[in-house]
């Protein structure tokens, strides 16, 4: 059977999107290739037409998802979006409640730490880029001071989002988010 030009690229993109959502919702280790391919409407054998291994898929998902976040940060910079808006959006109940479409760092960071060097290298490069973009949004301080603030803010945001998702007390979860917003804005000197 012959497919239209671009079919393979579209199929690969579809697999990436399905895997990305499933990994963020359930975790990398909990998601098997059979489940990804089934949800994508494809056979298990079709997977190897697009990826050599699950680890390659994980790297591609991370790179793709973090590149998309990076593009949003760049658009924020170009459009003059304040760091306060970024912080409040990230630490929102909407973001907390929709891990499958949210930040891959908050959803997967604990697992990524146990993956091979190539996956961690790809992740590290993207996180470094995101921190650099956030540093550009911070208005006060030298470039080194803004980078230190951005690292602290990003770490606070990721950790608070993870913790807010982990607790089963909705009020405590909301308090974690609200207090993390206050802390991050204080670090950014936005308060």
PDB file of C-alpha atoms in Angstrom:
ATOM      1  CA  UNK A   1       0.000   0.000   0.000  1.00  0.00           C
ATOM      2  CA  UNK A   2       1.335   3.413  -0.955  1.00  0.00           C
ATOM      3  CA  UNK A   3       0.838   6.412   1.277  1.00  0.00           C
ATOM      4  CA  UNK A   4       0.724  10.082   0.399  1.00  0.00           C
ATOM      5  CA  UNK A   5       3.871  12.120   0.676  1.00  0.00           C
ATOM      6  CA  UNK A   6       4.334  13.230   4.279  1.00  0.00           C
ATOM      7  CA  UNK A   7       2.339  10.311   5.724  1.00  0.00           C
ATOM      8  CA  UNK A   8       5.365   8.926   7.579  1.00  0.00           C
ATOM      9  CA  UNK A   9       6.119  12.312   9.137  1.00  0.00           C
ATOM     10  CA  UNK A  10       2.472  12.769  10.140  1.00  0.00           C
ATOM     11  CA  UNK A  11       2.389   9.297  11.679  1.00  0.00           C
ATOM     12  CA  UNK A  12       5.608   9.958  13.608  1.00  0.00           C
ATOM     13  CA  UNK A  13       4.189  13.274  14.882  1.00  0.00           C
ATOM     14  CA  UNK A  14       0.999  11.491  15.961  1.00  0.00           C
ATOM     15  CA  UNK A  15       2.975   8.845  17.882  1.00  0.00           C
ATOM     16  CA  UNK A  16       4.982  11.628  19.581  1.00  0.00           C
ATOM     17  CA  UNK A  17       1.810  13.467  20.607  1.00  0.00           C
ATOM     18  CA  UNK A  18       0.149  10.341  22.001  1.00  0.00           C
ATOM     19  CA  UNK A  19       3.308   9.276  23.851  1.00  0.00           C
ATOM     20  CA  UNK A  20       3.854  12.767  25.217  1.00  0.00           C
ATOM     21  CA  UNK A  21       0.385  12.929  26.759  1.00  0.00           C
ATOM     22  CA  UNK A  22       0.548   9.378  28.106  1.00  0.00           C
ATOM     23  CA  UNK A  23       4.030   9.857  29.613  1.00  0.00           C
ATOM     24  CA  UNK A  24       2.977  13.105  31.310  1.00  0.00           C
ATOM     25  CA  UNK A  25      -0.274  11.615  32.603  1.00  0.00           C
ATOM     26  CA  UNK A  26       1.028   8.256  33.836  1.00  0.00           C
ATOM     27  CA  UNK A  27       4.822   8.361  33.833  1.00  0.00           C
ATOM     28  CA  UNK A  28       7.358   6.900  31.438  1.00  0.00           C
ATOM     29  CA  UNK A  29       7.828   3.584  33.236  1.00  0.00           C
ATOM     30  CA  UNK A  30       4.087   2.963  33.517  1.00  0.00           C
ATOM     31  CA  UNK A  31       3.416   3.431  29.815  1.00  0.00           C
ATOM     32  CA  UNK A  32       4.176   0.608  27.414  1.00  0.00           C
ATOM     33  CA  UNK A  33       4.713   0.813  23.689  1.00  0.00           C
ATOM     34  CA  UNK A  34       1.634  -1.343  23.069  1.00  0.00           C
ATOM     35  CA  UNK A  35      -0.584   1.196  24.850  1.00  0.00           C
ATOM     36  CA  UNK A  36       0.928   4.104  22.927  1.00  0.00           C
ATOM     37  CA  UNK A  37       0.527   2.395  19.590  1.00  0.00           C
ATOM     38  CA  UNK A  38      -2.990   1.220  20.363  1.00  0.00           C
ATOM     39  CA  UNK A  39      -4.082   4.730  21.306  1.00  0.00           C
ATOM     40  CA  UNK A  40      -2.380   6.042  18.163  1.00  0.00           C
ATOM     41  CA  UNK A  41      -4.433   3.545  16.133  1.00  0.00           C
ATOM     42  CA  UNK A  42      -1.356   1.711  14.896  1.00  0.00           C
ATOM     43  CA  UNK A  43       0.172  -1.746  15.250  1.00  0.00           C
ATOM     44  CA  UNK A  44       3.067  -2.442  17.591  1.00  0.00           C
ATOM     45  CA  UNK A  45       5.264  -3.318  14.627  1.00  0.00           C
ATOM     46  CA  UNK A  46       4.728   0.128  13.124  1.00  0.00           C
ATOM     47  CA  UNK A  47       6.561   1.651  16.083  1.00  0.00           C
ATOM     48  CA  UNK A  48       9.966   0.490  14.809  1.00  0.00           C
ATOM     49  CA  UNK A  49       9.423   2.204  11.477  1.00  0.00           C
ATOM     50  CA  UNK A  50       9.660   5.475  13.378  1.00  0.00           C
ATOM     51  CA  UNK A  51      11.824   4.858  16.470  1.00  0.00           C
ATOM     52  CA  UNK A  52      14.636   2.450  17.301  1.00  0.00           C
ATOM     53  CA  UNK A  53      13.589   2.070  20.940  1.00  0.00           C
ATOM     54  CA  UNK A  54      11.359   3.392  23.686  1.00  0.00           C
ATOM     55  CA  UNK A  55      14.339   5.407  24.950  1.00  0.00           C
ATOM     56  CA  UNK A  56      14.628   7.164  21.595  1.00  0.00           C
ATOM     57  CA  UNK A  57      10.907   7.947  21.811  1.00  0.00           C
ATOM     58  CA  UNK A  58      11.377   9.352  25.329  1.00  0.00           C
ATOM     59  CA  UNK A  59      14.208  11.630  24.104  1.00  0.00           C
ATOM     60  CA  UNK A  60      12.129  12.779  21.141  1.00  0.00           C
ATOM     61  CA  UNK A  61       9.091  13.445  23.354  1.00  0.00           C
ATOM     62  CA  UNK A  62      11.171  15.484  25.809  1.00  0.00           C
ATOM     63  CA  UNK A  63      12.900  17.457  23.077  1.00  0.00           C
ATOM     64  CA  UNK A  64       9.640  18.139  21.267  1.00  0.00           C
ATOM     65  CA  UNK A  65       7.632  19.097  24.360  1.00  0.00           C
ATOM     66  CA  UNK A  66      10.368  21.299  25.798  1.00  0.00           C
ATOM     67  CA  UNK A  67      10.968  22.949  22.413  1.00  0.00           C
ATOM     68  CA  UNK A  68       7.277  23.867  22.357  1.00  0.00           C
ATOM     69  CA  UNK A  69       7.581  25.380  25.858  1.00  0.00           C
ATOM     70  CA  UNK A  70      10.676  27.232  24.696  1.00  0.00           C
ATOM     71  CA  UNK A  71       8.751  28.651  21.725  1.00  0.00           C
ATOM     72  CA  UNK A  72       6.032  29.898  24.119  1.00  0.00           C
ATOM     73  CA  UNK A  73       8.705  31.571  26.267  1.00  0.00           C
ATOM     74  CA  UNK A  74      10.186  33.233  23.190  1.00  0.00           C
ATOM     75  CA  UNK A  75       6.742  34.485  22.177  1.00  0.00           C
ATOM     76  CA  UNK A  76       6.264  35.797  25.719  1.00  0.00           C
ATOM     77  CA  UNK A  77       9.520  37.742  25.433  1.00  0.00           C
ATOM     78  CA  UNK A  78       8.625  39.130  22.004  1.00  0.00           C
ATOM     79  CA  UNK A  79       5.195  40.175  23.244  1.00  0.00           C
ATOM     80  CA  UNK A  80       6.426  41.705  26.498  1.00  0.00           C
ATOM     81  CA  UNK A  81       4.653  39.186  28.736  1.00  0.00           C
ATOM     82  CA  UNK A  82       5.791  39.748  32.314  1.00  0.00           C
ATOM     83  CA  UNK A  83       7.505  37.010  34.301  1.00  0.00           C
ATOM     84  CA  UNK A  84       4.646  37.349  36.809  1.00  0.00           C
ATOM     85  CA  UNK A  85       2.187  36.149  34.165  1.00  0.00           C
ATOM     86  CA  UNK A  86       4.402  33.150  33.368  1.00  0.00           C
ATOM     87  CA  UNK A  87       4.677  32.248  37.062  1.00  0.00           C
ATOM     88  CA  UNK A  88       0.942  32.565  37.696  1.00  0.00           C
ATOM     89  CA  UNK A  89       0.068  30.526  34.608  1.00  0.00           C
ATOM     90  CA  UNK A  90       2.523  27.758  35.489  1.00  0.00           C
ATOM     91  CA  UNK A  91       1.384  27.558  39.111  1.00  0.00           C
ATOM     92  CA  UNK A  92      -2.310  27.552  38.253  1.00  0.00           C
ATOM     93  CA  UNK A  93      -4.891  24.953  39.215  1.00  0.00           C
ATOM     94  CA  UNK A  94      -5.536  24.443  35.490  1.00  0.00           C
ATOM     95  CA  UNK A  95      -1.895  23.424  34.947  1.00  0.00           C
ATOM     96  CA  UNK A  96      -1.949  21.249  38.065  1.00  0.00           C
ATOM     97  CA  UNK A  97      -5.085  19.448  36.935  1.00  0.00           C
ATOM     98  CA  UNK A  98      -3.985  18.752  33.335  1.00  0.00           C
ATOM     99  CA  UNK A  99      -0.608  17.036  33.519  1.00  0.00           C
ATOM    100  CA  UNK A 100      -1.069  15.418  30.105  1.00  0.00           C
ATOM    101  CA  UNK A 101      -0.842  18.782  28.364  1.00  0.00           C
ATOM    102  CA  UNK A 102       1.364  20.536  30.909  1.00  0.00           C
ATOM    103  CA  UNK A 103       5.045  20.968  31.529  1.00  0.00           C
ATOM    104  CA  UNK A 104       7.021  17.782  30.848  1.00  0.00           C
ATOM    105  CA  UNK A 105       9.616  18.799  33.429  1.00  0.00           C
ATOM    106  CA  UNK A 106       7.151  18.770  36.319  1.00  0.00           C
ATOM    107  CA  UNK A 107       5.522  15.582  35.072  1.00  0.00           C
ATOM    108  CA  UNK A 108       8.682  13.586  34.363  1.00  0.00           C
ATOM    109  CA  UNK A 109      11.732  15.039  36.118  1.00  0.00           C
ATOM    110  CA  UNK A 110      12.052  12.307  38.762  1.00  0.00           C
ATOM    111  CA  UNK A 111      12.043   9.631  36.078  1.00  0.00           C
ATOM    112  CA  UNK A 112      14.406  11.484  33.754  1.00  0.00           C
ATOM    113  CA  UNK A 113      17.061  11.415  36.473  1.00  0.00           C
ATOM    114  CA  UNK A 114      17.193   7.619  36.030  1.00  0.00           C
ATOM    115  CA  UNK A 115      17.475   7.594  32.240  1.00  0.00           C
ATOM    116  CA  UNK A 116      20.644   7.207  30.152  1.00  0.00           C
ATOM    117  CA  UNK A 117      23.037  10.075  29.609  1.00  0.00           C
ATOM    118  CA  UNK A 118      21.805  10.866  26.090  1.00  0.00           C
ATOM    119  CA  UNK A 119      18.262  11.452  27.384  1.00  0.00           C
ATOM    120  CA  UNK A 120      19.510  13.486  30.327  1.00  0.00           C
ATOM    121  CA  UNK A 121      21.759  15.522  27.997  1.00  0.00           C
ATOM    122  CA  UNK A 122      18.790  16.388  25.763  1.00  0.00           C
ATOM    123  CA  UNK A 123      16.744  17.337  28.828  1.00  0.00           C
ATOM    124  CA  UNK A 124      19.586  19.401  30.312  1.00  0.00           C
ATOM    125  CA  UNK A 125      20.051  21.398  27.106  1.00  0.00           C
ATOM    126  CA  UNK A 126      16.363  22.276  26.945  1.00  0.00           C
ATOM    127  CA  UNK A 127      16.092  23.196  30.634  1.00  0.00           C
ATOM    128  CA  UNK A 128      19.145  25.426  30.284  1.00  0.00           C
ATOM    129  CA  UNK A 129      17.492  27.172  27.335  1.00  0.00           C
ATOM    130  CA  UNK A 130      14.261  27.674  29.304  1.00  0.00           C
ATOM    131  CA  UNK A 131      16.160  29.110  32.273  1.00  0.00           C
ATOM    132  CA  UNK A 132      17.970  31.498  29.927  1.00  0.00           C
ATOM    133  CA  UNK A 133      14.688  32.733  28.485  1.00  0.00           C
ATOM    134  CA  UNK A 134      13.182  33.200  31.936  1.00  0.00           C
ATOM    135  CA  UNK A 135      16.286  35.157  33.008  1.00  0.00           C
ATOM    136  CA  UNK A 136      15.647  37.562  30.130  1.00  0.00           C
ATOM    137  CA  UNK A 137      12.145  38.223  31.498  1.00  0.00           C
ATOM    138  CA  UNK A 138      13.482  39.238  34.911  1.00  0.00           C
ATOM    139  CA  UNK A 139      13.966  42.986  34.938  1.00  0.00           C
ATOM    140  CA  UNK A 140      16.341  43.577  37.843  1.00  0.00           C
ATOM    141  CA  UNK A 141      19.933  42.529  38.397  1.00  0.00           C
ATOM    142  CA  UNK A 142      23.030  41.684  36.437  1.00  0.00           C
ATOM    143  CA  UNK A 143      22.822  38.855  33.896  1.00  0.00           C
ATOM    144  CA  UNK A 144      24.341  36.440  36.459  1.00  0.00           C
ATOM    145  CA  UNK A 145      21.884  37.558  39.149  1.00  0.00           C
ATOM    146  CA  UNK A 146      18.936  37.185  36.769  1.00  0.00           C
ATOM    147  CA  UNK A 147      20.110  33.681  35.792  1.00  0.00           C
ATOM    148  CA  UNK A 148      20.388  32.655  39.466  1.00  0.00           C
ATOM    149  CA  UNK A 149      16.911  34.014  40.089  1.00  0.00           C
ATOM    150  CA  UNK A 150      15.556  32.197  37.028  1.00  0.00           C
ATOM    151  CA  UNK A 151      17.046  28.885  38.208  1.00  0.00           C
ATOM    152  CA  UNK A 152      15.542  29.358  41.656  1.00  0.00           C
ATOM    153  CA  UNK A 153      12.154  30.396  40.268  1.00  0.00           C
ATOM    154  CA  UNK A 154      12.015  27.513  37.775  1.00  0.00           C
ATOM    155  CA  UNK A 155      13.019  25.038  40.490  1.00  0.00           C
ATOM    156  CA  UNK A 156      10.371  26.454  42.819  1.00  0.00           C
ATOM    157  CA  UNK A 157       7.710  26.271  40.141  1.00  0.00           C
ATOM    158  CA  UNK A 158       8.509  22.680  39.114  1.00  0.00           C
ATOM    159  CA  UNK A 159       8.747  21.439  42.696  1.00  0.00           C
ATOM    160  CA  UNK A 160       5.584  23.197  43.809  1.00  0.00           C
ATOM    161  CA  UNK A 161       3.631  21.872  40.834  1.00  0.00           C
ATOM    162  CA  UNK A 162       4.817  18.330  41.557  1.00  0.00           C
ATOM    163  CA  UNK A 163       3.951  18.620  45.242  1.00  0.00           C
ATOM    164  CA  UNK A 164       0.539  20.162  44.522  1.00  0.00           C
ATOM    165  CA  UNK A 165      -0.243  17.179  42.284  1.00  0.00           C
ATOM    166  CA  UNK A 166       0.969  14.635  44.815  1.00  0.00           C
ATOM    167  CA  UNK A 167      -1.051  15.651  47.861  1.00  0.00           C
ATOM    168  CA  UNK A 168      -4.645  14.466  48.100  1.00  0.00           C
ATOM    169  CA  UNK A 169      -5.906  17.460  50.089  1.00  0.00           C
ATOM    170  CA  UNK A 170      -7.270  20.018  47.599  1.00  0.00           C
ATOM    171  CA  UNK A 171      -6.954  22.912  50.038  1.00  0.00           C
ATOM    172  CA  UNK A 172      -3.322  22.074  50.795  1.00  0.00           C
ATOM    173  CA  UNK A 173      -2.659  21.692  47.076  1.00  0.00           C
ATOM    174  CA  UNK A 174      -4.091  25.146  46.405  1.00  0.00           C
ATOM    175  CA  UNK A 175      -2.040  26.613  49.270  1.00  0.00           C
ATOM    176  CA  UNK A 176       1.137  25.088  47.835  1.00  0.00           C
ATOM    177  CA  UNK A 177       0.473  26.783  44.499  1.00  0.00           C
ATOM    178  CA  UNK A 178      -0.478  30.140  46.040  1.00  0.00           C
ATOM    179  CA  UNK A 179       2.556  30.241  48.322  1.00  0.00           C
ATOM    180  CA  UNK A 180       4.881  29.202  45.516  1.00  0.00           C
ATOM    181  CA  UNK A 181       3.543  32.069  43.395  1.00  0.00           C
ATOM    182  CA  UNK A 182       4.299  34.486  46.244  1.00  0.00           C
ATOM    183  CA  UNK A 183       7.809  33.050  46.730  1.00  0.00           C
ATOM    184  CA  UNK A 184       8.637  33.109  43.020  1.00  0.00           C
ATOM    185  CA  UNK A 185       7.407  36.689  42.633  1.00  0.00           C
ATOM    186  CA  UNK A 186       9.470  37.739  45.648  1.00  0.00           C
ATOM    187  CA  UNK A 187      12.584  36.153  44.115  1.00  0.00           C
ATOM    188  CA  UNK A 188      11.885  37.917  40.830  1.00  0.00           C
ATOM    189  CA  UNK A 189      11.382  41.186  42.716  1.00  0.00           C
ATOM    190  CA  UNK A 190       7.902  41.460  41.245  1.00  0.00           C
ATOM    191  CA  UNK A 191       6.363  42.138  44.677  1.00  0.00           C
TER     192      UNK A 191
END
